């Protein structure tokens, strides 16, 4: 698809010229140090072709995008029992909000807000020690991306640990309701390591293939099933409804794809049956989602018709 290379090059050029780039996360030094001028984008199609633009090969902190991979592992470990401990509704609140937890008895609204991801991490620790759970996650994303060079940035994990007072409050509060079973420090240490995964747009788009392709890594021989197609569909539904916190409705309205953001400025988006897409621009909007990442996805969907709300047989085919 030469056309796709052309579209991505055009988007990258437009984004290079943008002045309003949002604000880079500054709650920890390693994120504050990243240049707001970075921009990368990668598209992996169902046919297996890879299309890159800008800084698509540069690793960045995937942060909350890791919540998608943690959810996938937890569903694999305990199946639908997970939903006894975490909901499936958009929160309409900030990613690190504590307000709903009191009235909702320590059950987080969904697995993509911090409280929900901390519960998901606790579920994974029901089966592993922290070191094993971190190793399991690293092996998982390496296998998904077909790339053994992916690492956890220990400096980011340490900085999260030093400053994560809100996350500690969330975890302790849920512990008081009986919805965290393990040791709070161990759960948080593991959660922070998940957030500190460093991946490039290329690696992330490759890792997202199973969500585009009904739970399989590739259609080629040798591709394997990661989760059932039903579960892949459901994770996509959660990404659409909850993947951008209190900005999820606007993301669905503008882009119309399942997507998950992180405060490192990355977004993983999925056009089911068509493409897995990763974009990175470190400047964030008021909800903590990549300002230009969202705009770039909006442009991509305008050019390709890949919105899930596009009648099929339309521009995207
Ligand atoms: O838990 C935190 O505060 C961060 N390590 C991750 C948050 C995040 O990426 C939220 N995303 N937009």
Short mmCIF file of N, CA, C and O in Angstrom, two decimals, residues 64-65 67-68 71 83 86-96 100 108-117 233-253 257-262 267-268 287-289 294:
data_model
loop_
_atom_site.label_atom_id
_atom_site.label_comp_id
_atom_site.label_asym_id
_atom_site.label_seq_id
_atom_site.Cartn_x
_atom_site.Cartn_y
_atom_site.Cartn_z
N UNK A 64 0.12 3.88 30.29
CA UNK A 64 -1.18 3.20 30.47
C UNK A 64 -1.58 2.32 29.30
O UNK A 64 -2.57 1.58 29.41
N UNK A 65 -0.86 2.37 28.19
CA UNK A 65 -1.18 1.43 27.11
C UNK A 65 -0.93 0.00 27.59
O UNK A 65 -1.58 -0.95 27.14
N UNK A 67 -1.97 -1.22 30.10
CA UNK A 67 -3.19 -1.73 30.75
C UNK A 67 -3.94 -2.70 29.81
O UNK A 67 -4.65 -3.59 30.26
N UNK A 68 -3.78 -2.51 28.51
CA UNK A 68 -4.41 -3.42 27.54
C UNK A 68 -3.75 -4.81 27.62
O UNK A 68 -4.44 -5.83 27.63
N UNK A 71 -4.63 -6.47 30.95
CA UNK A 71 -6.01 -7.00 30.91
C UNK A 71 -6.06 -8.31 30.12
O UNK A 71 -6.71 -9.27 30.54
N UNK A 83 -14.47 -9.93 36.16
CA UNK A 83 -15.51 -8.88 36.21
C UNK A 83 -16.22 -8.82 37.55
O UNK A 83 -17.07 -7.97 37.78
N UNK A 86 -13.78 -5.79 38.83
CA UNK A 86 -13.63 -4.54 38.08
C UNK A 86 -14.77 -4.44 37.07
O UNK A 86 -15.23 -5.46 36.55
N UNK A 87 -15.26 -3.20 36.87
CA UNK A 87 -16.42 -3.00 36.00
C UNK A 87 -16.05 -2.83 34.54
O UNK A 87 -14.89 -2.99 34.14
N UNK A 88 -17.06 -2.50 33.75
CA UNK A 88 -16.85 -2.33 32.31
C UNK A 88 -17.54 -1.07 31.81
O UNK A 88 -18.00 -1.02 30.67
N UNK A 89 -17.62 -0.07 32.67
CA UNK A 89 -18.27 1.18 32.29
C UNK A 89 -17.26 2.31 32.24
O UNK A 89 -16.33 2.36 33.06
N UNK A 90 -17.45 3.25 31.33
CA UNK A 90 -16.58 4.44 31.33
C UNK A 90 -16.73 5.17 32.66
O UNK A 90 -17.80 5.15 33.27
N UNK A 91 -15.66 5.79 33.12
CA UNK A 91 -15.71 6.44 34.43
C UNK A 91 -16.14 7.89 34.32
O UNK A 91 -16.69 8.45 35.27
N UNK A 92 -15.87 8.52 33.19
CA UNK A 92 -16.15 9.95 33.09
C UNK A 92 -15.30 10.78 34.03
O UNK A 92 -15.56 11.96 34.25
N UNK A 93 -14.26 10.15 34.58
CA UNK A 93 -13.38 10.84 35.53
C UNK A 93 -11.93 10.74 35.06
O UNK A 93 -11.62 9.98 34.14
N UNK A 94 -11.07 11.48 35.74
CA UNK A 94 -9.65 11.45 35.40
C UNK A 94 -9.08 10.04 35.62
O UNK A 94 -9.63 9.26 36.40
N UNK A 95 -7.95 9.76 34.95
CA UNK A 95 -7.39 8.40 35.00
C UNK A 95 -7.01 7.96 36.41
O UNK A 95 -7.01 6.79 36.73
N UNK A 96 -6.67 8.95 37.26
CA UNK A 96 -6.20 8.58 38.60
C UNK A 96 -7.20 8.98 39.69
O UNK A 96 -6.85 9.12 40.84
N UNK A 100 -15.06 7.79 42.73
CA UNK A 100 -16.13 6.80 42.60
C UNK A 100 -15.92 5.60 43.52
O UNK A 100 -16.86 4.85 43.80
N UNK A 108 -13.42 -0.69 40.88
CA UNK A 108 -13.16 0.35 39.88
C UNK A 108 -14.08 0.21 38.68
O UNK A 108 -14.51 -0.89 38.34
N UNK A 109 -14.37 1.33 38.05
CA UNK A 109 -15.29 1.35 36.91
C UNK A 109 -14.84 0.46 35.74
O UNK A 109 -15.64 -0.16 35.08
N UNK A 110 -13.55 0.47 35.46
CA UNK A 110 -13.07 -0.31 34.29
C UNK A 110 -11.58 -0.59 34.43
O UNK A 110 -10.91 0.01 35.27
N UNK A 111 -11.05 -1.51 33.62
CA UNK A 111 -9.64 -1.92 33.79
C UNK A 111 -8.63 -0.91 33.24
O UNK A 111 -7.43 -1.13 33.36
N UNK A 112 -9.11 0.19 32.63
CA UNK A 112 -8.19 1.12 31.99
C UNK A 112 -7.94 2.40 32.79
O UNK A 112 -7.12 3.21 32.40
N UNK A 113 -8.70 2.60 33.89
CA UNK A 113 -8.30 3.67 34.81
C UNK A 113 -7.27 3.06 35.77
O UNK A 113 -7.16 1.83 35.88
N UNK A 114 -6.53 3.92 36.47
CA UNK A 114 -5.46 3.39 37.31
C UNK A 114 -5.98 2.37 38.33
O UNK A 114 -5.39 1.30 38.50
N UNK A 115 -7.09 2.71 39.00
CA UNK A 115 -7.61 1.79 40.03
C UNK A 115 -7.89 0.42 39.42
O UNK A 115 -7.55 -0.63 40.01
N UNK A 116 -8.50 0.42 38.23
CA UNK A 116 -8.82 -0.86 37.58
C UNK A 116 -7.57 -1.63 37.21
O UNK A 116 -7.51 -2.86 37.39
N UNK A 117 -6.57 -0.94 36.72
CA UNK A 117 -5.34 -1.63 36.31
C UNK A 117 -4.58 -2.16 37.53
O UNK A 117 -3.89 -3.18 37.44
N UNK A 233 -12.72 -9.02 20.67
CA UNK A 233 -13.80 -8.07 20.38
C UNK A 233 -14.17 -7.28 21.63
O UNK A 233 -14.38 -6.07 21.58
N UNK A 234 -14.19 -7.97 22.74
CA UNK A 234 -14.61 -7.30 23.97
C UNK A 234 -13.55 -6.32 24.49
O UNK A 234 -13.89 -5.27 25.03
N UNK A 235 -12.29 -6.68 24.32
CA UNK A 235 -11.23 -5.74 24.72
C UNK A 235 -11.30 -4.49 23.84
O UNK A 235 -11.17 -3.36 24.31
N UNK A 236 -11.56 -4.70 22.56
CA UNK A 236 -11.74 -3.55 21.66
C UNK A 236 -12.90 -2.67 22.12
O UNK A 236 -12.82 -1.44 22.07
N UNK A 237 -13.99 -3.31 22.56
CA UNK A 237 -15.16 -2.53 23.02
C UNK A 237 -14.78 -1.68 24.23
O UNK A 237 -15.16 -0.51 24.33
N UNK A 238 -13.98 -2.26 25.12
CA UNK A 238 -13.56 -1.50 26.31
C UNK A 238 -12.61 -0.37 25.93
O UNK A 238 -12.65 0.72 26.51
N UNK A 239 -11.75 -0.64 24.94
CA UNK A 239 -10.84 0.43 24.49
C UNK A 239 -11.64 1.58 23.90
O UNK A 239 -11.32 2.75 24.11
N UNK A 240 -12.68 1.25 23.16
CA UNK A 240 -13.51 2.30 22.56
C UNK A 240 -14.22 3.12 23.63
O UNK A 240 -14.29 4.34 23.58
N UNK A 241 -14.78 2.41 24.65
CA UNK A 241 -15.62 3.13 25.62
C UNK A 241 -14.82 3.74 26.77
O UNK A 241 -15.28 4.70 27.39
N UNK A 242 -13.63 3.18 27.07
CA UNK A 242 -12.92 3.61 28.28
C UNK A 242 -11.45 3.94 28.06
O UNK A 242 -10.75 4.28 29.02
N UNK A 243 -10.95 3.84 26.83
CA UNK A 243 -9.50 3.91 26.60
C UNK A 243 -8.88 5.28 26.75
O UNK A 243 -7.66 5.42 26.82
N UNK A 244 -9.74 6.32 26.81
CA UNK A 244 -9.18 7.68 26.91
C UNK A 244 -9.79 8.45 28.09
O UNK A 244 -9.95 9.66 28.05
N UNK A 245 -10.15 7.70 29.14
CA UNK A 245 -10.63 8.32 30.39
C UNK A 245 -11.84 9.21 30.10
O UNK A 245 -12.71 8.83 29.33
N UNK A 246 -11.82 10.43 30.69
CA UNK A 246 -12.97 11.32 30.52
C UNK A 246 -12.98 11.98 29.13
O UNK A 246 -13.79 12.85 28.86
N UNK A 247 -12.09 11.50 28.27
CA UNK A 247 -12.01 12.00 26.90
C UNK A 247 -12.44 10.89 25.91
O UNK A 247 -12.30 11.04 24.71
N UNK A 248 -12.96 9.78 26.45
CA UNK A 248 -13.25 8.61 25.61
C UNK A 248 -14.37 8.88 24.62
O UNK A 248 -14.32 8.44 23.47
N UNK A 249 -15.39 9.61 25.05
CA UNK A 249 -16.50 9.91 24.15
C UNK A 249 -16.02 10.74 22.98
O UNK A 249 -16.38 10.48 21.82
N UNK A 250 -15.17 11.72 23.26
CA UNK A 250 -14.67 12.59 22.20
C UNK A 250 -13.76 11.81 21.25
O UNK A 250 -13.79 12.03 20.03
N UNK A 251 -12.99 10.87 21.79
CA UNK A 251 -12.11 10.06 20.94
C UNK A 251 -12.97 9.20 19.99
O UNK A 251 -12.69 9.10 18.80
N UNK A 252 -14.04 8.61 20.52
CA UNK A 252 -14.93 7.81 19.68
C UNK A 252 -15.60 8.68 18.62
O UNK A 252 -15.73 8.30 17.46
N UNK A 253 -15.98 9.88 19.02
CA UNK A 253 -16.66 10.81 18.11
C UNK A 253 -15.73 11.25 16.98
O UNK A 253 -16.11 11.25 15.82
N UNK A 257 -12.39 4.63 16.56
CA UNK A 257 -11.64 3.36 16.65
C UNK A 257 -11.40 3.03 18.13
O UNK A 257 -11.24 3.95 18.94
N UNK A 258 -11.35 1.76 18.47
CA UNK A 258 -10.86 1.40 19.80
C UNK A 258 -9.44 1.95 19.96
O UNK A 258 -8.63 1.84 19.03
N UNK A 259 -9.16 2.56 21.11
CA UNK A 259 -7.82 3.12 21.30
C UNK A 259 -7.47 3.16 22.77
O UNK A 259 -8.36 3.21 23.63
N UNK A 260 -6.18 3.11 23.06
CA UNK A 260 -5.74 3.25 24.46
C UNK A 260 -4.54 4.19 24.49
O UNK A 260 -3.56 3.99 23.76
N UNK A 261 -4.62 5.15 25.39
CA UNK A 261 -3.56 6.16 25.48
C UNK A 261 -2.68 5.92 26.70
O UNK A 261 -3.04 5.17 27.61
N UNK A 262 -1.54 6.59 26.72
CA UNK A 262 -0.67 6.61 27.89
C UNK A 262 -0.09 8.00 28.07
O UNK A 262 0.01 8.75 27.08
N UNK A 267 -0.49 6.28 21.70
CA UNK A 267 -1.85 5.73 21.57
C UNK A 267 -1.75 4.48 20.70
O UNK A 267 -1.09 4.50 19.65
N UNK A 268 -2.37 3.40 21.17
CA UNK A 268 -2.53 2.21 20.33
C UNK A 268 -3.98 2.20 19.87
O UNK A 268 -4.90 2.30 20.70
N UNK A 287 -6.85 15.95 29.44
CA UNK A 287 -7.22 14.64 30.01
C UNK A 287 -6.04 13.67 30.07
O UNK A 287 -6.22 12.51 30.45
N UNK A 288 -4.86 14.12 29.65
CA UNK A 288 -3.68 13.25 29.72
C UNK A 288 -3.53 12.35 28.51
O UNK A 288 -2.86 11.32 28.57
N UNK A 289 -4.16 12.74 27.40
CA UNK A 289 -4.03 11.96 26.16
C UNK A 289 -3.25 12.78 25.13
O UNK A 289 -3.32 14.01 25.12
N UNK A 294 -3.95 12.13 18.85
CA UNK A 294 -5.38 12.06 18.51
C UNK A 294 -5.65 12.72 17.16
O UNK A 294 -6.39 12.18 16.33
#
